[in-house]
mmCIF file with all atom_site columns, C-alpha atoms and ligand atoms in Angstrom:
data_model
loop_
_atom_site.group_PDB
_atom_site.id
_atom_site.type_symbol
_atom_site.label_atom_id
_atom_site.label_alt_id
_atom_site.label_comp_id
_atom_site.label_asym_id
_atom_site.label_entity_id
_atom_site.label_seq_id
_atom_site.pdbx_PDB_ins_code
_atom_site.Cartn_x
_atom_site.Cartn_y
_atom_site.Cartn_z
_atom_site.occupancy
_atom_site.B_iso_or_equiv
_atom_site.pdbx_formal_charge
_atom_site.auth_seq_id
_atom_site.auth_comp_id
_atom_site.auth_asym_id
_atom_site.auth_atom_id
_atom_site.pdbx_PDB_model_num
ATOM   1   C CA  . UNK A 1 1   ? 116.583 90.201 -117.192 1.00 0.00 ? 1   UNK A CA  1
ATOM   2   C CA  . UNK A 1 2   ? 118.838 89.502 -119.947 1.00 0.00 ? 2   UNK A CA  1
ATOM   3   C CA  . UNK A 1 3   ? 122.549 88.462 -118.960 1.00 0.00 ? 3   UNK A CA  1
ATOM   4   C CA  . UNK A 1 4   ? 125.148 91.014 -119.993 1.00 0.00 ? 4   UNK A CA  1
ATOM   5   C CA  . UNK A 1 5   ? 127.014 90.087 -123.025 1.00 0.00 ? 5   UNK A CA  1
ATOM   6   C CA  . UNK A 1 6   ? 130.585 90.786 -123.852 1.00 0.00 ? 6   UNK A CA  1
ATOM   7   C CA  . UNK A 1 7   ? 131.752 92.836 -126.526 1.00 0.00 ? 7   UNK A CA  1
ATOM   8   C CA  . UNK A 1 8   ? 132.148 90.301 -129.436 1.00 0.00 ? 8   UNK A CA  1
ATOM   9   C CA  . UNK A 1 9   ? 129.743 88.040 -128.325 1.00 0.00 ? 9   UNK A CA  1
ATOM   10  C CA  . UNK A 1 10  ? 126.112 88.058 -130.712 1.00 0.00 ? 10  UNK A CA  1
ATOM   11  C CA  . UNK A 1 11  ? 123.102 86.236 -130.097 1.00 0.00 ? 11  UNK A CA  1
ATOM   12  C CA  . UNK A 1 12  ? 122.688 84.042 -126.938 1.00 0.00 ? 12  UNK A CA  1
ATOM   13  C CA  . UNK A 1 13  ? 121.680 80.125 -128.406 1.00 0.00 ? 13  UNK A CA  1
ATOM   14  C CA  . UNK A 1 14  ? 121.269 78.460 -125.005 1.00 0.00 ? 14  UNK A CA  1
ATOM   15  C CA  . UNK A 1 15  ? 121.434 80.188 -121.167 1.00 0.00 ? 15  UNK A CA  1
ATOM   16  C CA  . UNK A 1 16  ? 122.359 78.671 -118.301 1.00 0.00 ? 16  UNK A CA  1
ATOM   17  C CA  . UNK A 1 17  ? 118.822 77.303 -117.476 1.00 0.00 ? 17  UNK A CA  1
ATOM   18  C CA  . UNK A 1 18  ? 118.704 75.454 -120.813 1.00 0.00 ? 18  UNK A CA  1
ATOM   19  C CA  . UNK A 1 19  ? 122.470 73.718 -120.034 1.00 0.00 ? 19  UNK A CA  1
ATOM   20  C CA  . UNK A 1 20  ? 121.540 73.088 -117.105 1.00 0.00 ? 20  UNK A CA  1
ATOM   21  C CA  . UNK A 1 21  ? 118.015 71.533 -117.981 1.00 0.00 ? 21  UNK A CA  1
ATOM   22  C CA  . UNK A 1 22  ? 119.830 69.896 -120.510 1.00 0.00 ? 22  UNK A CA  1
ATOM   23  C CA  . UNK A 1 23  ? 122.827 68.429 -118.215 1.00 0.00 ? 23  UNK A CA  1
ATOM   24  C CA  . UNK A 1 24  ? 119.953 67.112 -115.999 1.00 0.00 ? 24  UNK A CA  1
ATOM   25  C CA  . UNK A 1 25  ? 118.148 65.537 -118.903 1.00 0.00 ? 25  UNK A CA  1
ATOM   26  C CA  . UNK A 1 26  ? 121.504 63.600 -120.019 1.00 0.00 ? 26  UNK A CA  1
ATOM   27  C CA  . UNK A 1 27  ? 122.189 62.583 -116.261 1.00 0.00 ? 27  UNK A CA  1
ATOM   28  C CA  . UNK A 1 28  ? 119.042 60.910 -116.065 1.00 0.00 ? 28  UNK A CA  1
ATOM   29  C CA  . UNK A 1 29  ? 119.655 59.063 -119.158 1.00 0.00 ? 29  UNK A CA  1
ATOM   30  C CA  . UNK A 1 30  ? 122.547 58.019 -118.369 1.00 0.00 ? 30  UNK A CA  1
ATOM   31  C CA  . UNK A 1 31  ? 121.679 57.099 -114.866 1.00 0.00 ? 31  UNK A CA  1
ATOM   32  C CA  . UNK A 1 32  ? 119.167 55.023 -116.574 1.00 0.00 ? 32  UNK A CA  1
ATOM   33  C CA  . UNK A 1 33  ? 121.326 52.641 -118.949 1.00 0.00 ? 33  UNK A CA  1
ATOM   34  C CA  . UNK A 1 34  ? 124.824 52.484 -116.501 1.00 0.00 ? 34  UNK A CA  1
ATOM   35  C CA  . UNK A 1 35  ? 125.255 49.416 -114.769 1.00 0.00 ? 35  UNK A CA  1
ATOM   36  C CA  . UNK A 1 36  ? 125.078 49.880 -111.175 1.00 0.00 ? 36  UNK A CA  1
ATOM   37  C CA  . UNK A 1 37  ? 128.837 49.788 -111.206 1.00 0.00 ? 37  UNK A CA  1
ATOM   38  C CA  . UNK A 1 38  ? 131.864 51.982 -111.079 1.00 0.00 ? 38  UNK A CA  1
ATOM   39  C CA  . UNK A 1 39  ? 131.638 54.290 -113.674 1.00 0.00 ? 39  UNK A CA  1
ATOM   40  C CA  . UNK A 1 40  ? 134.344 56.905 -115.395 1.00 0.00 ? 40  UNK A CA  1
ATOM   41  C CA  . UNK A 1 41  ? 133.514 60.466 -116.855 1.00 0.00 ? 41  UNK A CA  1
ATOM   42  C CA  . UNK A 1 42  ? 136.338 60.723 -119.042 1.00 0.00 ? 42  UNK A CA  1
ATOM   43  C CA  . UNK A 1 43  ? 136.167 64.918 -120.085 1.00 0.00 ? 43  UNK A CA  1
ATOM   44  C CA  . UNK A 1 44  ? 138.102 66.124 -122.774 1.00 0.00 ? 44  UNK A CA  1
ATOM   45  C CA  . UNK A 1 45  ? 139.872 69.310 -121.872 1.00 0.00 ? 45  UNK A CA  1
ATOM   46  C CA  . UNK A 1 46  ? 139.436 71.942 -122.333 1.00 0.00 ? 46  UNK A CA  1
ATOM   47  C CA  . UNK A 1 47  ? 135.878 72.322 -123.938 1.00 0.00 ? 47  UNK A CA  1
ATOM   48  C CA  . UNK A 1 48  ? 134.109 69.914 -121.895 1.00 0.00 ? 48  UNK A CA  1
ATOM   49  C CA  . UNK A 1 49  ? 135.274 70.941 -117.939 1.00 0.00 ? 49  UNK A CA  1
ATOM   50  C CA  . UNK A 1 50  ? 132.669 72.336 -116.945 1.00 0.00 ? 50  UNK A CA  1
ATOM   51  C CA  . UNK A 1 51  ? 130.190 69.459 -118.371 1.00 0.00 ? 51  UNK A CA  1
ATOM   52  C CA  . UNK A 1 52  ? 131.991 67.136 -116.853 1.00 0.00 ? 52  UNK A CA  1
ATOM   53  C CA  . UNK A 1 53  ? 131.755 68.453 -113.474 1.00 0.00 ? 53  UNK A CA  1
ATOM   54  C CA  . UNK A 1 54  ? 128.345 69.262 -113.796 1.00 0.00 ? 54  UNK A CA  1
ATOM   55  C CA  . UNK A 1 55  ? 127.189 66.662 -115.664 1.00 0.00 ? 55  UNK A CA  1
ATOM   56  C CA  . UNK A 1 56  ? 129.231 64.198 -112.277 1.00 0.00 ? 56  UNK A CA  1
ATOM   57  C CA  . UNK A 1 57  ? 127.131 66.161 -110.246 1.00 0.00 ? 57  UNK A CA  1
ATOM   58  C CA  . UNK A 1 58  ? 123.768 65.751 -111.547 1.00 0.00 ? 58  UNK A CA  1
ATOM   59  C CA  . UNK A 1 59  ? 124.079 62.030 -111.507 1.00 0.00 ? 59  UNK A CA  1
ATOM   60  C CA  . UNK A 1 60  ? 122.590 60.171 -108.430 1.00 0.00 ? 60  UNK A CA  1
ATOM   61  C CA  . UNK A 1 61  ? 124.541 60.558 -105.662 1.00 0.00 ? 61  UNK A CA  1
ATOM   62  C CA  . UNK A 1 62  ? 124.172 56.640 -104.842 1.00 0.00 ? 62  UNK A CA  1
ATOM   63  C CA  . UNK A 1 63  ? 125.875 56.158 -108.070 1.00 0.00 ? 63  UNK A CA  1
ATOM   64  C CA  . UNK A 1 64  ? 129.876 55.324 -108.023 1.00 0.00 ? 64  UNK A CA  1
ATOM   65  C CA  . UNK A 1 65  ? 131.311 57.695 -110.163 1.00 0.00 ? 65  UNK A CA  1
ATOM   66  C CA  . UNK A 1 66  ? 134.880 58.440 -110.910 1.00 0.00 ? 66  UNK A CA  1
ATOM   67  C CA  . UNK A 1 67  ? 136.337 61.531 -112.882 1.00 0.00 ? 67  UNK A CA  1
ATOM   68  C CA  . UNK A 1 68  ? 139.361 61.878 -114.976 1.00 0.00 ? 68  UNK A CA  1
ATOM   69  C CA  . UNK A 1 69  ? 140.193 63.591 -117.851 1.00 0.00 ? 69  UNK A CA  1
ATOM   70  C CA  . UNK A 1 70  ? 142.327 63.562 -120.914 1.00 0.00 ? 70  UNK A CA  1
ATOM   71  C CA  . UNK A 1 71  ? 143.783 66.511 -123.493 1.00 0.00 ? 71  UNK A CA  1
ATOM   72  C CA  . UNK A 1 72  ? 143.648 66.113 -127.449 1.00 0.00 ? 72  UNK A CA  1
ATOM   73  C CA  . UNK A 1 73  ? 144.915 68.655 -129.894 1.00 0.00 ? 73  UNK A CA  1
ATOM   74  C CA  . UNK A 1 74  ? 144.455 68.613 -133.504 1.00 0.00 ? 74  UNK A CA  1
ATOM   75  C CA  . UNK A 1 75  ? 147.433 69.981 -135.813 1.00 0.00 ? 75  UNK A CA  1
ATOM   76  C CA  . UNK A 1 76  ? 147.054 73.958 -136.463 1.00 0.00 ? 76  UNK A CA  1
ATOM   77  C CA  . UNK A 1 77  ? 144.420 74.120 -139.346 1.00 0.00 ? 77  UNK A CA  1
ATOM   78  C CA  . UNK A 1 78  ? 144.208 70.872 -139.715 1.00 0.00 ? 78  UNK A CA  1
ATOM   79  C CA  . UNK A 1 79  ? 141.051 69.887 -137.819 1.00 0.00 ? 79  UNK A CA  1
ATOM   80  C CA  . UNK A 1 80  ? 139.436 68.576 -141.247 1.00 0.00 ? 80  UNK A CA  1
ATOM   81  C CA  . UNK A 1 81  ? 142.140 66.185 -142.488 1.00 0.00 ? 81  UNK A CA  1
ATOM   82  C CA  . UNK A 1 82  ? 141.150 64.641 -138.556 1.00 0.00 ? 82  UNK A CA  1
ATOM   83  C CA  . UNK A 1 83  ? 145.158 64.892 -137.442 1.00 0.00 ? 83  UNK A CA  1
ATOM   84  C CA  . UNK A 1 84  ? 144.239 64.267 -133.662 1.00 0.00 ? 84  UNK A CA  1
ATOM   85  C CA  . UNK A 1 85  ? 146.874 64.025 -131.391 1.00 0.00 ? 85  UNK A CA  1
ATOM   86  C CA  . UNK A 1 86  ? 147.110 62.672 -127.322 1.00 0.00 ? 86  UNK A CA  1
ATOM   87  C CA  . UNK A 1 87  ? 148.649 65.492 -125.524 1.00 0.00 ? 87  UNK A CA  1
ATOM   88  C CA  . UNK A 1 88  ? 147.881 64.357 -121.773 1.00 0.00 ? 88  UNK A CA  1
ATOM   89  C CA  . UNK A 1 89  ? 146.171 61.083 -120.765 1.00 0.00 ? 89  UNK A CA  1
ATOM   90  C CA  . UNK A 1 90  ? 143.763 59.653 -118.211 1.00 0.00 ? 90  UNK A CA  1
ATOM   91  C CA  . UNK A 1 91  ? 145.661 59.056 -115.092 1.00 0.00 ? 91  UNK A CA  1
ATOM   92  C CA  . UNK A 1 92  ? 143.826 55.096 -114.562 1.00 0.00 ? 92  UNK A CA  1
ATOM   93  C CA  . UNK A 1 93  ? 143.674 52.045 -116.363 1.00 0.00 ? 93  UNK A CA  1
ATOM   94  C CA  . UNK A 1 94  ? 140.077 51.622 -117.529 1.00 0.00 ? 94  UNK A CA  1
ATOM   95  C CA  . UNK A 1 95  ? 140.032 48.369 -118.485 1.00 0.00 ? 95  UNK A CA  1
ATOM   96  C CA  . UNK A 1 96  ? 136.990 46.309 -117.228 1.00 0.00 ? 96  UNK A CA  1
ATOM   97  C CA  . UNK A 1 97  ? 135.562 49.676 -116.457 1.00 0.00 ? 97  UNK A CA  1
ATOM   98  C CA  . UNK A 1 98  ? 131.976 51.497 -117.361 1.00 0.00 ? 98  UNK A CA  1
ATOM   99  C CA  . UNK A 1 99  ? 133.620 54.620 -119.394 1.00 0.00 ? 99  UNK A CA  1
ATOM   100 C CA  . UNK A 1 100 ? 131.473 57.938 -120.381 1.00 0.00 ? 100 UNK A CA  1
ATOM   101 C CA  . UNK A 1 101 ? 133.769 59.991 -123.347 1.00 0.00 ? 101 UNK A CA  1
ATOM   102 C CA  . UNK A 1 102 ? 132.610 63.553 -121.871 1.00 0.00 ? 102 UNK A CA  1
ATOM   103 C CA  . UNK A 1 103 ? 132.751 66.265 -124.872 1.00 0.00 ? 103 UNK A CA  1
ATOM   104 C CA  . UNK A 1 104 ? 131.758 69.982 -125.233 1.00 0.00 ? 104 UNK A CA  1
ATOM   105 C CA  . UNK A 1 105 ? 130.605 69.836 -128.523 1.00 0.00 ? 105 UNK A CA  1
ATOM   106 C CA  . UNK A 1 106 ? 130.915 67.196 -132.007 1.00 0.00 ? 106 UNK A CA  1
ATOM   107 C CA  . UNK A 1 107 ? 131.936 69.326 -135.009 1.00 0.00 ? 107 UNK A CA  1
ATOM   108 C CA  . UNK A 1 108 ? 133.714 67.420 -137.822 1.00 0.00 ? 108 UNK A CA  1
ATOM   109 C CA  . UNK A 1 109 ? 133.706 64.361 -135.794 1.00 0.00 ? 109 UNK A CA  1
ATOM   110 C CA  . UNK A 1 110 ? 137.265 63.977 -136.022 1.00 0.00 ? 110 UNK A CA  1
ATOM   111 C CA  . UNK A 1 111 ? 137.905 64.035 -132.519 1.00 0.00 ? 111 UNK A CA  1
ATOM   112 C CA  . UNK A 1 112 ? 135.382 61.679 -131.215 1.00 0.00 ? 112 UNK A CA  1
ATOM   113 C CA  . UNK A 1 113 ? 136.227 59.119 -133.661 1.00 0.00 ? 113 UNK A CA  1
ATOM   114 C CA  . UNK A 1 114 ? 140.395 59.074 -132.617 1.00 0.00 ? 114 UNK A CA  1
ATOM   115 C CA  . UNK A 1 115 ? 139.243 59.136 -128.793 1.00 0.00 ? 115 UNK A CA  1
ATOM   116 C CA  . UNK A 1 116 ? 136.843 56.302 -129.655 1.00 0.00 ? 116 UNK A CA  1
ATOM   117 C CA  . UNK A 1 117 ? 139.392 53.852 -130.901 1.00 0.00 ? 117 UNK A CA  1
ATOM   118 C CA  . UNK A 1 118 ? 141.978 55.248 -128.362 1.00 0.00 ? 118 UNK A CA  1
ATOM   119 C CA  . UNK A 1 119 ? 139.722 54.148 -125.112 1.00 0.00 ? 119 UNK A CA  1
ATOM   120 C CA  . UNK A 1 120 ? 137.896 51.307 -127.138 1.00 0.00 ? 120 UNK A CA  1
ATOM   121 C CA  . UNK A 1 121 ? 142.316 49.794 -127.064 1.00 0.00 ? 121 UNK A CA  1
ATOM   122 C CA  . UNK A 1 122 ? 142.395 50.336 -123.151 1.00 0.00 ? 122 UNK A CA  1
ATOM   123 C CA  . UNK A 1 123 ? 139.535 47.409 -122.847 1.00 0.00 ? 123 UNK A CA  1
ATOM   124 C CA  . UNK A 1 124 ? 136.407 49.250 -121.161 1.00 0.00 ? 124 UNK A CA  1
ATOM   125 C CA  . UNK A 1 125 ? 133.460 47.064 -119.707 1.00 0.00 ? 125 UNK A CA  1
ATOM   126 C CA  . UNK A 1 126 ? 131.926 49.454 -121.688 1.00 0.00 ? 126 UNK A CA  1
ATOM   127 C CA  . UNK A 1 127 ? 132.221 52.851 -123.602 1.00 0.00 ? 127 UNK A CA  1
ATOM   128 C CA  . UNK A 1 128 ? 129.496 55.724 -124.331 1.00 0.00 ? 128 UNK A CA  1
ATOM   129 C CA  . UNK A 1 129 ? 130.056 58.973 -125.822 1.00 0.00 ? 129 UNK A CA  1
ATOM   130 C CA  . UNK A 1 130 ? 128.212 62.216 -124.243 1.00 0.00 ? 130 UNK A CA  1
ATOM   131 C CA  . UNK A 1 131 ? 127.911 64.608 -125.951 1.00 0.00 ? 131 UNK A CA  1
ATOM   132 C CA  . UNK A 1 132 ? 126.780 68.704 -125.440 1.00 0.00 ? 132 UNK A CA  1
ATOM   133 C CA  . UNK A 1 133 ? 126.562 70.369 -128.283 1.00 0.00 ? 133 UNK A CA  1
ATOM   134 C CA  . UNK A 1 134 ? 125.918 68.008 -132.039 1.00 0.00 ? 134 UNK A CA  1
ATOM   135 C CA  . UNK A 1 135 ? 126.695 70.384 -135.255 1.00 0.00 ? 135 UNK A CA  1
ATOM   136 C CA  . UNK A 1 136 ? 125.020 67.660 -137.781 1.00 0.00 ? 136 UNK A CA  1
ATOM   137 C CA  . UNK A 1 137 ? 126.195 70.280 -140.780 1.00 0.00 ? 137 UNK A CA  1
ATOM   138 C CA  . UNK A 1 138 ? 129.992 70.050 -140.178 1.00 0.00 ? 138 UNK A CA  1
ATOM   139 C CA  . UNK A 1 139 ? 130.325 66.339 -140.021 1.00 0.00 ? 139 UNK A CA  1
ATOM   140 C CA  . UNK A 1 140 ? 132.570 64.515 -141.730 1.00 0.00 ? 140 UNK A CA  1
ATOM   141 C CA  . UNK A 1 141 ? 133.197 61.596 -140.141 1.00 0.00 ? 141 UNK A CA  1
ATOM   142 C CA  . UNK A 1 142 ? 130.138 59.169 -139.625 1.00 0.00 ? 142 UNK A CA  1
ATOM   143 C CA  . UNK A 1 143 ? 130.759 59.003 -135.888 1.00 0.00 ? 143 UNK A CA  1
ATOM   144 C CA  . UNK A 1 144 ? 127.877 57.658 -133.103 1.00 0.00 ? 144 UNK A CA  1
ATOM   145 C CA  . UNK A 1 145 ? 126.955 59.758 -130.535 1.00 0.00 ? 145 UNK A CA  1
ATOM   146 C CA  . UNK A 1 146 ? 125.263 57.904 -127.426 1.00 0.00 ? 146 UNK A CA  1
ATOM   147 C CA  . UNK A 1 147 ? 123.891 60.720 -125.876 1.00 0.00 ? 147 UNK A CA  1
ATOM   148 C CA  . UNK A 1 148 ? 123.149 64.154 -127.417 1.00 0.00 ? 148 UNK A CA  1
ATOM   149 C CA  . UNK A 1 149 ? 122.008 67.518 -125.556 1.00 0.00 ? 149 UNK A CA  1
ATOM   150 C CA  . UNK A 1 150 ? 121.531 69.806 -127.904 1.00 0.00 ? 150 UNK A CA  1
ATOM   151 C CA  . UNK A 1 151 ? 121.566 70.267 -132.157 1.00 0.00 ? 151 UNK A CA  1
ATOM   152 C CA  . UNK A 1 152 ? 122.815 73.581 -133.215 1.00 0.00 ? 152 UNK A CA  1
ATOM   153 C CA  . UNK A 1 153 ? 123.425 75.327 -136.230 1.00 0.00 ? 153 UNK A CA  1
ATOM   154 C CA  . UNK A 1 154 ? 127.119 75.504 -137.911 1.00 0.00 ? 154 UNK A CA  1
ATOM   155 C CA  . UNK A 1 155 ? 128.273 78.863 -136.031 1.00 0.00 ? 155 UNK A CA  1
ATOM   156 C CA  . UNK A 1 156 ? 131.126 79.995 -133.907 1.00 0.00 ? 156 UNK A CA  1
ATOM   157 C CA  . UNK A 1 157 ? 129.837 78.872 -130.552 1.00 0.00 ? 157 UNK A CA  1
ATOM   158 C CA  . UNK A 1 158 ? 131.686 80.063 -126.729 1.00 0.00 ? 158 UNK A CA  1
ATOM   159 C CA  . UNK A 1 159 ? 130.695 79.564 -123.918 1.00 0.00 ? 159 UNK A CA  1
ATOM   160 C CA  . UNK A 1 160 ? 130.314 76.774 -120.983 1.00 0.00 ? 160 UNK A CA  1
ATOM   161 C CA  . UNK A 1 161 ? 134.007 75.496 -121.779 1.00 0.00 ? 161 UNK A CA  1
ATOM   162 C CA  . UNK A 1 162 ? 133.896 76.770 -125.905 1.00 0.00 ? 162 UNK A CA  1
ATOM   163 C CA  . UNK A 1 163 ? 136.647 79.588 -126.977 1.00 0.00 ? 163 UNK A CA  1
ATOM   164 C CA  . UNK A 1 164 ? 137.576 81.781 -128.927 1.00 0.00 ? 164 UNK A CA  1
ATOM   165 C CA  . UNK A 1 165 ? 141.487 82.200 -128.652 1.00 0.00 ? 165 UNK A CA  1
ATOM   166 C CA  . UNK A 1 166 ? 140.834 81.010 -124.968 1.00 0.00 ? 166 UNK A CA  1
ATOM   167 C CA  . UNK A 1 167 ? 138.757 83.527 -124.202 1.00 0.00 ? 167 UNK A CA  1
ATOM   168 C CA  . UNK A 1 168 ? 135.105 83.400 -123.055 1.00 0.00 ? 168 UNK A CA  1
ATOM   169 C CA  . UNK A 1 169 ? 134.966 79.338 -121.670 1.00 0.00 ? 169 UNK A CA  1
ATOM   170 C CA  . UNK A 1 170 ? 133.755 81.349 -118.562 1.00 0.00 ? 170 UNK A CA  1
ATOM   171 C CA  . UNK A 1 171 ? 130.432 82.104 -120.044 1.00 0.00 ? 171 UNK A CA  1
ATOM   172 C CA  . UNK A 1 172 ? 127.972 80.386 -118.426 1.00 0.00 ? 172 UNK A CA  1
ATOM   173 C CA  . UNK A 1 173 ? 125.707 80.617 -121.496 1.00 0.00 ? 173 UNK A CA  1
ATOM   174 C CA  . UNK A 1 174 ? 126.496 79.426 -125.329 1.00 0.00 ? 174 UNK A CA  1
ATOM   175 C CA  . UNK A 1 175 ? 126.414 82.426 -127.373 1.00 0.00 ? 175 UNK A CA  1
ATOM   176 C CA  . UNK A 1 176 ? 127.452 83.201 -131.281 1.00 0.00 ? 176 UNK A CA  1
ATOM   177 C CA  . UNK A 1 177 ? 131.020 84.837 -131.837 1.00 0.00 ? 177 UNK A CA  1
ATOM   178 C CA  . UNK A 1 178 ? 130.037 88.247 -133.645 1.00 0.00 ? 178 UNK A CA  1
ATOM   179 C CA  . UNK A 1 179 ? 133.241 89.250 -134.443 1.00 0.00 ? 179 UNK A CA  1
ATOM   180 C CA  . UNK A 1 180 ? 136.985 87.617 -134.199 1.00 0.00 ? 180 UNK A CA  1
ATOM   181 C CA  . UNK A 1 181 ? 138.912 90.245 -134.760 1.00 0.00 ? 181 UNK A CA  1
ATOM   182 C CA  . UNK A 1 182 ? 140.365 90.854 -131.052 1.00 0.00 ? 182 UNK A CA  1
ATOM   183 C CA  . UNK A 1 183 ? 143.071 88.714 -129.816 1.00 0.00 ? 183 UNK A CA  1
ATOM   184 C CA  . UNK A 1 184 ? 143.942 90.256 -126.184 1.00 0.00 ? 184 UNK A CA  1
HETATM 185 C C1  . PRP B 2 .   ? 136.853 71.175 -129.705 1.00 0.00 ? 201 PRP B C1  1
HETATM 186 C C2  . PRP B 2 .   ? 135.924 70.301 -128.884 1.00 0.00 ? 201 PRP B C2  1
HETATM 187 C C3  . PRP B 2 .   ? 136.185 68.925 -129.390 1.00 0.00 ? 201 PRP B C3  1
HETATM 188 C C4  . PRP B 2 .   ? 136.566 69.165 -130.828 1.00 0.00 ? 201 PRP B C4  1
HETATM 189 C C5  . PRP B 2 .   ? 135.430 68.792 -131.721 1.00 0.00 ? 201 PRP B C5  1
HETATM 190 O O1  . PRP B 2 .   ? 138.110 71.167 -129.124 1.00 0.00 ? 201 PRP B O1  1
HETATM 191 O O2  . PRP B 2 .   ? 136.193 70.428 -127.511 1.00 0.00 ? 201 PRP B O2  1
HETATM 192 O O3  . PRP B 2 .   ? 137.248 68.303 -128.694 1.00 0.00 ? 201 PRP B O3  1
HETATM 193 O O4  . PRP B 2 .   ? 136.873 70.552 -130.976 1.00 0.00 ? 201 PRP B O4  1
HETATM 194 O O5  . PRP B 2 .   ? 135.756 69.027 -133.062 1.00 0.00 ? 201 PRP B O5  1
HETATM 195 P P1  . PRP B 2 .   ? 135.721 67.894 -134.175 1.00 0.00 ? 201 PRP B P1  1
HETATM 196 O O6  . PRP B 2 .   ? 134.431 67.134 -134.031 1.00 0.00 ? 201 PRP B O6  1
HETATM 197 O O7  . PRP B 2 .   ? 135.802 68.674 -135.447 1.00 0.00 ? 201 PRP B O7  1
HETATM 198 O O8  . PRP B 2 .   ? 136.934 67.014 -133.971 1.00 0.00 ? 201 PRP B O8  1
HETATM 199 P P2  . PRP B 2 .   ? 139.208 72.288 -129.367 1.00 0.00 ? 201 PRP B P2  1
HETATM 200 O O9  . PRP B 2 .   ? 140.241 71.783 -130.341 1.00 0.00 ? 201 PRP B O9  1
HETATM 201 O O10 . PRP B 2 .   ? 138.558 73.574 -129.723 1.00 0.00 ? 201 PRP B O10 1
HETATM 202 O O11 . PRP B 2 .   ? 139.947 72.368 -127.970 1.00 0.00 ? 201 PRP B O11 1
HETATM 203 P P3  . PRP B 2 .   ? 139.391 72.836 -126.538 1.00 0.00 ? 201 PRP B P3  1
HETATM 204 O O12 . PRP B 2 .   ? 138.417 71.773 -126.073 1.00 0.00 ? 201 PRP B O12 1
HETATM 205 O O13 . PRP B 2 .   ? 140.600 72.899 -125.683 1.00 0.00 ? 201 PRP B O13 1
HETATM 206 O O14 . PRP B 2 .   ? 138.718 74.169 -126.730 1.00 0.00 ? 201 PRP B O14 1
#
């Protein structure tokens, strides 16, 4: 049975099974290359919640593995000049630490780049980005993703932590925007 589909929301990319299949696949790679050491899944909020706490949870439960999170905002419109900005920070000092950047999806690669050099400062054991969802078409920035779930083509994509005006994150699927005309 198909899942029921806001109004708004077009063509469904990847459901639930696939994320999850694919949060399972990146688990076990990761499980494969960490150190069998503490390790820190820092999300980025707000996009990559749920990931984070799913992707924590598919790791092996023998492994040590921390959580935190952090909060970046980019300047209104200004995503593609890359003006990234620190709104709320990890609450531990990572330094000497096994660190996993957690992140809903790499568009520009803006984003990725500025949290690279901001945790790269903070002196991790070791640093690896993890990535969702990789939009190839939209980069600008030659950025290096570690660990990739899932290509996609350059749409509006919400769902599993993505927005729209805050709305739909809830979806437990990825689906295109159809329309962006509501704001309520
Ligand atoms: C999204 C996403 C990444 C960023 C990627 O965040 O979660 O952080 O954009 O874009 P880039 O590669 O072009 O830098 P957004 O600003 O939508 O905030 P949110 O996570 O709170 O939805």
């Amino acid at each position: 049975m198909s899942p029921v589909t806001p109004a708004g929301i077009g063509a469904i990319l990847f459901t639930a099974d696939e994320i999850a299949e694919t949060v399972r696949a990146l688990a076990t790679r990761l499980a494969r290359d960490l150190p069998p050491e503490p390790i820190v899944l820092v999300g980025v909020l707000k996009g990559a919640l749920f990931l984070t706490a799913d992707l924590a949870r598919a790791l092996p439960a023998e492994m040590d593995v921390r959580l935190d999170y952090l909060a970046v905002a980019s300047y209104a419109g200004a995503r593609s000049s890359g003006d990234v900005r620190l709104l709320v920070d990890v609450g531990q000092d990572l330094a000497g630490k096994h660190v996993v950047l957690v992140e809903d999806v790499v568009d520009t690669g803006h984003t990725l780049e500025f949290l690279g050099r901001l945790l790269a400062a903070r002196k991790p054991a070791s640093l690896r980005t993890c990535v969702l969802l990789d939009k190839p078409a939209r980069r600008t920035v030659d950025v290096a993703v570690d660990y990739a779930g899932l290509s996609c083509p350059d749409a509006f994509i919400v769902g599993y932590g993505l927005d729209y005006q805050e709305k739909y994150r809830n979806l437990p699927y990825l689906a295109k925007l159809e329309s962006r005309v509501s704001e309520g």
